[in-house]
XYZ file of C-alpha atoms in Angstrom:
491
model
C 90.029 114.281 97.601
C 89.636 110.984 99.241
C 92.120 109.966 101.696
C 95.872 108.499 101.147
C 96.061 105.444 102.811
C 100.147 103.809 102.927
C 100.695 100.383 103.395
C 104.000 98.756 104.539
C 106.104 95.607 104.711
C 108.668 95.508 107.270
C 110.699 91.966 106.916
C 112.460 91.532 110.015
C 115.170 88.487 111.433
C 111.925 86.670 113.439
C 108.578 87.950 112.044
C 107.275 89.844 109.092
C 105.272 92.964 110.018
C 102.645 94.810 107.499
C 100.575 98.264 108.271
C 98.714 100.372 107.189
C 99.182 104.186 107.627
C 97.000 107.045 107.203
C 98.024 110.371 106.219
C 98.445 111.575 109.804
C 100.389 109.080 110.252
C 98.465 106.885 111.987
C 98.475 102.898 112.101
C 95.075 101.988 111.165
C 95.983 97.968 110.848
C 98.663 95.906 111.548
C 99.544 91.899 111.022
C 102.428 89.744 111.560
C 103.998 86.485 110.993
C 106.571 84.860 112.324
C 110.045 83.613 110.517
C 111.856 80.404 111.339
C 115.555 80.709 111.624
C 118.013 77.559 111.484
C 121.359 77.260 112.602
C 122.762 74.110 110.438
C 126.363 74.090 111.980
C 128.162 76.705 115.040
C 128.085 80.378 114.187
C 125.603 79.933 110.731
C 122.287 80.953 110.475
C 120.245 81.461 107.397
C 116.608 81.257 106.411
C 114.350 80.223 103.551
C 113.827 82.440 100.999
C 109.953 81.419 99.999
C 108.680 81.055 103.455
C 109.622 85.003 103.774
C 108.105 85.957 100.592
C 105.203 83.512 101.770
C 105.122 85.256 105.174
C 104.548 88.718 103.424
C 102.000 87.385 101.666
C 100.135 86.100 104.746
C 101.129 89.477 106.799
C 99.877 91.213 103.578
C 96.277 89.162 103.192
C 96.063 89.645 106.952
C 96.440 93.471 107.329
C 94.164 94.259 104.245
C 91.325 92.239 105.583
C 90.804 94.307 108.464
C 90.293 97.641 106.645
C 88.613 98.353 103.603
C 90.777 101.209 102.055
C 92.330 102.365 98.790
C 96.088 101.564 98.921
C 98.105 104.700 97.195
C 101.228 103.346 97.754
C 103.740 100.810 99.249
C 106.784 101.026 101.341
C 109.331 98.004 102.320
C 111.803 97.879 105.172
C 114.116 95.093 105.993
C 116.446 93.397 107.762
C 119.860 94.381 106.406
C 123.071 92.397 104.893
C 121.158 88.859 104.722
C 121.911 88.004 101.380
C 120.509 85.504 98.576
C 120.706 83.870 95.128
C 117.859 83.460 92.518
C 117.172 82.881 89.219
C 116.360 85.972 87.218
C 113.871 83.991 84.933
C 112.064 81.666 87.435
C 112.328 83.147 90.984
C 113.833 79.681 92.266
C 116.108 80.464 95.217
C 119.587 78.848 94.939
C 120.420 78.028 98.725
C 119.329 79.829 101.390
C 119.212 83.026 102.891
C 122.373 83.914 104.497
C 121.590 86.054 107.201
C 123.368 89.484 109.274
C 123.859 87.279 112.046
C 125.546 84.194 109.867
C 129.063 83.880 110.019
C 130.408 81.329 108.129
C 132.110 83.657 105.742
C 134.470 84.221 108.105
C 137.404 82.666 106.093
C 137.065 84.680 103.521
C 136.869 87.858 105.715
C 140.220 86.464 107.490
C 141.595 86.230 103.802
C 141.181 90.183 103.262
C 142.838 90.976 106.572
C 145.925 88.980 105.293
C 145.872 90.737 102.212
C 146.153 93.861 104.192
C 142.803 95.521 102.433
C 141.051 96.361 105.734
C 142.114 100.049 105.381
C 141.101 100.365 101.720
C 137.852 98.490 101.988
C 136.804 100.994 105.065
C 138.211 103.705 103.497
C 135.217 103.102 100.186
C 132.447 101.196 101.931
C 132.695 102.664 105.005
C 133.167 99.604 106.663
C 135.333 97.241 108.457
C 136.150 93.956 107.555
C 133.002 91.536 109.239
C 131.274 88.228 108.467
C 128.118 91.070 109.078
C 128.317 92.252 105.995
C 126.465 90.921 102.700
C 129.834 90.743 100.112
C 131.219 88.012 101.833
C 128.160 85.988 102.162
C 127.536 86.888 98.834
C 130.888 85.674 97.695
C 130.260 82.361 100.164
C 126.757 81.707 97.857
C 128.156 82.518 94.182
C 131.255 79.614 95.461
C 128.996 76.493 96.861
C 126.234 76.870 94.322
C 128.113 76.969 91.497
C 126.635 80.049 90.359
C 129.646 82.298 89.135
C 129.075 82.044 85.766
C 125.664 82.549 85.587
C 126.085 85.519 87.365
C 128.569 87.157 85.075
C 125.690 86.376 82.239
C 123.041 87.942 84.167
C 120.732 84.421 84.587
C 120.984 84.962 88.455
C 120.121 87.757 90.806
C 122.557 88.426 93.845
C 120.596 90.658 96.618
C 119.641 91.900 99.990
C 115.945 91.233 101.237
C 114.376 94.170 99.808
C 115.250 93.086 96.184
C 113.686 89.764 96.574
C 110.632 91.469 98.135
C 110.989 93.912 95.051
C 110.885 90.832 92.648
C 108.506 89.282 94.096
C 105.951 91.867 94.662
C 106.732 92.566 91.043
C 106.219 89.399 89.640
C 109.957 89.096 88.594
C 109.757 92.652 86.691
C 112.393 94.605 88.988
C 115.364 94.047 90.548
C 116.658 97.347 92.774
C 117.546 98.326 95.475
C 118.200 101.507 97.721
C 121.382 103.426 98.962
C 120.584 102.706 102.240
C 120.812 98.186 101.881
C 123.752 99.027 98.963
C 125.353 100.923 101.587
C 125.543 97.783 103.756
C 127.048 95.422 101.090
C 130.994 96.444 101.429
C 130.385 96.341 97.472
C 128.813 100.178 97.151
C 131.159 103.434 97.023
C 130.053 105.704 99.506
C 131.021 108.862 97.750
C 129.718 108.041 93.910
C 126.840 106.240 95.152
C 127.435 102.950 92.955
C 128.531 99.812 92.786
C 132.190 100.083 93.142
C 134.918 97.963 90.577
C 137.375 97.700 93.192
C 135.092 96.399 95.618
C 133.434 93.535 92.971
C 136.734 92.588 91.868
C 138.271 91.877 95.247
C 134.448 90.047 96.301
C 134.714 88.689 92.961
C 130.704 89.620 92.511
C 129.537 90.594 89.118
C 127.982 93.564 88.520
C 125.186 91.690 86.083
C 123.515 90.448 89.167
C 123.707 92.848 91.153
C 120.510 95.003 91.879
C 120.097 98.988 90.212
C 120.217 101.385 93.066
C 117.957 104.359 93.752
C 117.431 106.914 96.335
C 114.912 105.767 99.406
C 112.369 107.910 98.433
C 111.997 107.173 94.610
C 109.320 105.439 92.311
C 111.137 101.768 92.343
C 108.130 99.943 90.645
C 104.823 98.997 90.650
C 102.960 95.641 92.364
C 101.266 92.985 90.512
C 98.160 91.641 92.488
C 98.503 90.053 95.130
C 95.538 88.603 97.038
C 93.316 92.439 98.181
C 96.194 94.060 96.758
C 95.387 95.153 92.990
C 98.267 95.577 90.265
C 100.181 98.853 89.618
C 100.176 99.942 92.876
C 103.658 102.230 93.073
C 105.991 101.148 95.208
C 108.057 104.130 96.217
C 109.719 103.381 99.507
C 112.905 100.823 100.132
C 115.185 101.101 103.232
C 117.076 98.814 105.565
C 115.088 98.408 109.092
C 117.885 100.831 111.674
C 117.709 103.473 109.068
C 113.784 102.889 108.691
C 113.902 103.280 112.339
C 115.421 106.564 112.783
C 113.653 107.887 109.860
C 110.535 107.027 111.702
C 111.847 108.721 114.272
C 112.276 111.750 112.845
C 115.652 112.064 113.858
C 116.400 113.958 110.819
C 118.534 116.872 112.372
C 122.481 116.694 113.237
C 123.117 115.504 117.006
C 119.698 112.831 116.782
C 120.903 109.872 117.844
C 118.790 106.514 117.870
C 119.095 102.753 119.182
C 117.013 99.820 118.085
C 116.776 97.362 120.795
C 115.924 93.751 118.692
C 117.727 90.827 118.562
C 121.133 93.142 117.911
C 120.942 96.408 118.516
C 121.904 99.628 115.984
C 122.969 103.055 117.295
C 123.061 105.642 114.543
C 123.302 109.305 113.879
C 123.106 111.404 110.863
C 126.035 113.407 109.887
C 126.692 116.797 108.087
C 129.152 115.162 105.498
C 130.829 111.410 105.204
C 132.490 110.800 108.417
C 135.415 108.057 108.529
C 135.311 106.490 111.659
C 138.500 105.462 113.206
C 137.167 103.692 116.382
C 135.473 101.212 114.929
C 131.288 102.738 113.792
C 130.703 101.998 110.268
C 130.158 105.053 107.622
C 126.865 104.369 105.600
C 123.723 106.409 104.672
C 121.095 107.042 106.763
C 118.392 107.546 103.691
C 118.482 109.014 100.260
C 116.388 111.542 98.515
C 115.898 112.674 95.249
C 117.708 115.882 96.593
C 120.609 113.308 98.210
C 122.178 111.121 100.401
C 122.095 111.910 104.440
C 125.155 109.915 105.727
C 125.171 108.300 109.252
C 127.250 107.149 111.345
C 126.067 103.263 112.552
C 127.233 101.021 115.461
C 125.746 97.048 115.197
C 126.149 95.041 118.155
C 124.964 91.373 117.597
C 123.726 90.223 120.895
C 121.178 92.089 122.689
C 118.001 91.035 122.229
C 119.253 87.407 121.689
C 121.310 87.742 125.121
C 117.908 88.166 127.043
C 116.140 85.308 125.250
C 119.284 83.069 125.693
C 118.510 83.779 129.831
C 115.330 83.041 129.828
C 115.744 79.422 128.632
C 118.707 79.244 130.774
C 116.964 79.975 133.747
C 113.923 78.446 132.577
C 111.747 81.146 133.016
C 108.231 81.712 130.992
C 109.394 85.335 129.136
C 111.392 87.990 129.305
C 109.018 89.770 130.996
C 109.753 87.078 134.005
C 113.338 87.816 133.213
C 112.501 91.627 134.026
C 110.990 90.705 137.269
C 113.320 88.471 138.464
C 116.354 91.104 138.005
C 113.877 93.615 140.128
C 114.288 91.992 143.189
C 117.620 93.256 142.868
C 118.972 96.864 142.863
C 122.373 95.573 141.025
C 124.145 92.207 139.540
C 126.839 93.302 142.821
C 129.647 92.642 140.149
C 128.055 89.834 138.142
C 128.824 90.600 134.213
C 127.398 88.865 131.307
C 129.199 89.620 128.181
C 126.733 87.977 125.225
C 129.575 87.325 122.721
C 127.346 84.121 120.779
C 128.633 85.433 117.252
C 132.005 87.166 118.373
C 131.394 91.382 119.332
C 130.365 93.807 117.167
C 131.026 97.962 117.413
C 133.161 99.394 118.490
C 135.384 96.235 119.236
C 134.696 93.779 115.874
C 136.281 90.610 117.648
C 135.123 87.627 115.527
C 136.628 85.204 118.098
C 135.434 86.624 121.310
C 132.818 84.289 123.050
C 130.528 85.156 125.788
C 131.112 84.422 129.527
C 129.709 85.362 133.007
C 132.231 87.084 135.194
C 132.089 88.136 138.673
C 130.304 85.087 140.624
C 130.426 84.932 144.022
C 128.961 82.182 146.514
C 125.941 84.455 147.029
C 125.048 85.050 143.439
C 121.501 84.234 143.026
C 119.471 84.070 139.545
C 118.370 87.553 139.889
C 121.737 88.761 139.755
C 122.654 86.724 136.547
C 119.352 88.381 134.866
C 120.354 91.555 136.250
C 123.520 91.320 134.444
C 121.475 90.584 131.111
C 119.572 93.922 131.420
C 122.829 95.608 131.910
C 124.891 94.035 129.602
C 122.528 95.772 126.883
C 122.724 99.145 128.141
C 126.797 98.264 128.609
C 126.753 97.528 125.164
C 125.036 100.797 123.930
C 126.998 102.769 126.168
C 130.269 101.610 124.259
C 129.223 102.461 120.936
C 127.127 105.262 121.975
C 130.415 107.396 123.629
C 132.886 106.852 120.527
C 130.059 107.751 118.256
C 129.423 111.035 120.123
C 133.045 111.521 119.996
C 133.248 110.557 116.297
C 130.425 112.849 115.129
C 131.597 115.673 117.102
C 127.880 116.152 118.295
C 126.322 116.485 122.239
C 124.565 113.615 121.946
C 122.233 114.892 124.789
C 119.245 112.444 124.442
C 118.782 108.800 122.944
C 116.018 107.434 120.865
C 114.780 104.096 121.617
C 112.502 101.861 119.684
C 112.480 98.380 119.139
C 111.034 95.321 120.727
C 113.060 95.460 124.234
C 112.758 98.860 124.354
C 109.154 98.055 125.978
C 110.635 97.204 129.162
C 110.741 100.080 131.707
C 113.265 98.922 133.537
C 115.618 98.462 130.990
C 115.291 101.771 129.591
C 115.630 103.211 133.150
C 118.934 101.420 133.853
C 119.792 102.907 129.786
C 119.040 106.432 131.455
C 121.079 105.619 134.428
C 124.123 104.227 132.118
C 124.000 106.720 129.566
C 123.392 109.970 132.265
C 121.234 111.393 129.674
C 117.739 110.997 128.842
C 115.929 108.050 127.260
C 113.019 108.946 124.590
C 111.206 105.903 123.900
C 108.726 105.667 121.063
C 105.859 103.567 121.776
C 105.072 102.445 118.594
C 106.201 98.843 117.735
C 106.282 99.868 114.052
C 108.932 102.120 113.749
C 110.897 101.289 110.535
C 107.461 100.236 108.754
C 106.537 103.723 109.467
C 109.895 105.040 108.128
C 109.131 103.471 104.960
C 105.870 104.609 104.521
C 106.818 108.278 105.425
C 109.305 107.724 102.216
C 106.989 106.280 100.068
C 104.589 108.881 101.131
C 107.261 111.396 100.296
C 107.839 110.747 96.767
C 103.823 110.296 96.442
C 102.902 113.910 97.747
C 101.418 113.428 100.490
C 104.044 115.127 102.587
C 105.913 117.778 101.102
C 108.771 117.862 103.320
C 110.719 116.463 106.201
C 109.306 119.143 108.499
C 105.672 118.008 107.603
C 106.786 114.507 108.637
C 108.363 115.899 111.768
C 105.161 117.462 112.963
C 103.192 114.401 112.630
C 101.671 113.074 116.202
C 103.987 110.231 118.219
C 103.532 108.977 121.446
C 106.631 108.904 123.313
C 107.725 108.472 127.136
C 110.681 109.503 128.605
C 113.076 108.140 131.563
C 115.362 110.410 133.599
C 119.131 109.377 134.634
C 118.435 108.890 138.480
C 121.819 110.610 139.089
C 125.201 111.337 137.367
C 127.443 109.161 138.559
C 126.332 106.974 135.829
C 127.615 103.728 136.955
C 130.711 104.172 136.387
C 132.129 101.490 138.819
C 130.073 99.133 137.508
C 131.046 99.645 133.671
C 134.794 99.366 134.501
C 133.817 95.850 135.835
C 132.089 95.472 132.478
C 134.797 96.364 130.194
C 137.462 94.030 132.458
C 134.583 91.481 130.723
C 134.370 92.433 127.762
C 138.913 92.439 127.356
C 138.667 88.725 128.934
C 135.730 87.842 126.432
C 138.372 88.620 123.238
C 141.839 87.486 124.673
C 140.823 84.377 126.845
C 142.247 86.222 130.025
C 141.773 84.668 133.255
């Protein structure tokens, strides 16, 4: 038989990625293309819906010209709980999209906590009440673009990324989406595995335009042509980017616990059964099968990634690979703290009005120490989440997975060890949830029968040793002093 070959779209906050995997698992092309963001007031950020569907298709074109394969299937990963309106018939976008990072639906969420519904609304999503997630944006869209009633007849479509790139790729012919994106809507019931009433009656969202939901690893559609790509391709793979990630990870097993360093970062671990947290990690699901749901436990922290690119301009610096160097020269920020509260925190703390600040200055703080401090104030950040969730999940968390864009720099996975006391795994592949989806998609197809095939597949990984155990304590006591003046203005 001739060879499987898997392609996949990962649609990410700042580029659009597309491979192509073969059925070792192997990236045998790759393309990207970058995403504008805009920020049209404090606190709001959002996107254009065509130029991402327009930036698939130029990823897409891209990857397909450098190999001349068969394509037996396609898999999509995405960024999760940016949200958008369209019309079912035409495809025209109504507004933009309204992305995880966007808060202006922070009225609303304000609302709810008056109402006293936090409890409830954790207790059947799974999560807290946040700007971050998509049923308030969604709520914010339906309101300014006059789209309610349409909505309740079914003329316009209400969904996450992946169900545009569904509609699209499907010239208009399906509108789904997975368990995994659903699960990150405050609108889906974490135990039936649907849309939930109560939750669309409080968001006032109607169900008609809301998106069917199937497992990750199910036969969703199949693709109309699309510049190399022929029609009727199945698409069989859907799943929001962190659980993409540690599916590409194969961090199937109880006690696996990944982060994704990008412009936020995501800790998450699978569970044996639905965990509620009560420290502040979301409940969701880490990926469903046709078998069922793995559920996760998930901590989102907004500002990591976007912390380091905020110092380089600061600083004026060329990269953050500069950024890396500079903080070298030092062997610690000697009590400088950066706490990278742009958007308000994130787990475990979910402080909408927190603001970032630099703490600890001294007459002989240099530059260095300020980037310093950024480095650290990533692997602070994980560290937070990363000890409630091992608590939460009642697992030894004994080693963390990292993957993402700054997981690339040494040192900042060596000062990760250091914080953590544990081990640091790093994948070195840049396409980690791309190559979760495909592994899905290549699921349902056949080409692997089970998870343990997937496990055994080949991935190049390094690893970074704690340097001692006194894992810095000191210094993350002088971190969370930051972090309490960050949310209550203290002086």
């Amino acid at each position: 038989m001739p060879e499987a070959y898997l392609l996949a779209i990962d649609q990410g906050t700042t580029n659009t990625k597309v491979i192509i995997v073969n059925e070792r698992g192997e990236v045998v092309a790759q393309a990207s293309k970058a995403v504008n963001i805009s920020f049209p007031q404090p606190a709001w950020v959002e996107q254009d819906a065509l130029e991402i569907w327009q930036s698939v298709r130029d990823a897409l074109a891209a990857c397909l010209a450098q190999v001349k394969v068969t394509i037996s299937t396609i898999g999509i990963s995405n960024q999760r709980e940016s949200v958008l309106l369209w019309e079912r018939k035409t495809g025209r976008p109504l507004g933009p999209v309204v992305t995880w990072q966007c808060r202006r639906s922070s009225a609303f969420c304000q609302q709810l906590e008056a109402q006293g519904l936090g409890e409830f609304l954790h207790q059947r999503s799974g999560l807290g009440i946040d700007p971050l997630f998509s049923g308030s944006k969604g709520r914010w869209l339906l309101e300014h673009h006059n789209a309610q009633r349409r909505a309740e007849a079914g003329e316009i479509c209400l969904g996450t990324v992946d169900s545009w790139l569904l509609y699209q790729l499907t010239g208009g012919k399906a509108h789904k989406t997975d368990v995994t994106n659903a699960s990150r809507t405050q609108l889906f019931n974490l135990k039936t595995l649907d849309w939930d009433d109560e939750l669309l009656a409080i968001f006032n969202i109607p169900r008609p335009a809301l998106a069917e939901i199937q497992p990750s690893s199910s036969r969703f559609a199949e693709s109309v042509a699309l510049a190399e790509l022929p029609a009727g391709i199945p698409i069989m793979g859907v799943i929001g980017d962190s659980h993409g990630a540690l599916f590409g990870q194969a961090g199937f097993e109880q006690g696996s616990v990944k982060a994704t360093y990008g412009t936020g970062s995501s800790l998450m671990t699978p569970t044996a059964n639905l965990v509620q947290s009560e420290k502040g990690l979301s409940s969701t699901i880490a990926w469903g099968l046709k078998t069922g749901v793995t559920y996760a436990l998930e901590g989102n922290i907004s500002s990591t990634g976007a912390a380091i690119t905020w110092l380089v301009e600061l600083l004026q610096l060329d990269s953050p690979s500069a950024l890396s160097n500079l903080a070298s020269l030092v062997e610690s920020s000697e009590g400088v703290n950066f706490v990278p509260a742009f958007v308000g925190l994130g787990a475990p703390h979910w402080n909408d009005k927190a603001r970032g600040l630099i703490t600890g200055l001294t007459r002989g703080s240099k530059r260095e120490h300020l980037a310093r401090a950024g480095l650290d104030s990533i692997a602070f950040q994980i560290r937070d989440v990363f000890e409630v969730m091992a608590k939460e999940a009642k697992s030894a968390l004994k080693l963390l997975m990292a993957d993402g864009g700054a997981s690339s720099n040494d040192s900042l996975m060596q000062i990760q060890a250091d914080t953590l006391g544990i081990p640091v795994l790093r994948n070195r592949s840049a396409h980690l949830s791309a190559l979760g989806a495909a592994y899905l998609a290549g699921l349902e197809l056949g080409i692997w029968r089970n998870l343990i095939e997937i496990k055994q597949l080949p991935r190049q990984r390094d690893q970074f040793e704690p340097h001692s155990n006194v894992r810095r304590d000191e210094a993350y006591k002088l971190w969370k002093a930051a972090v309490q003046r960050s949310m209550f203005g203290l002086s």
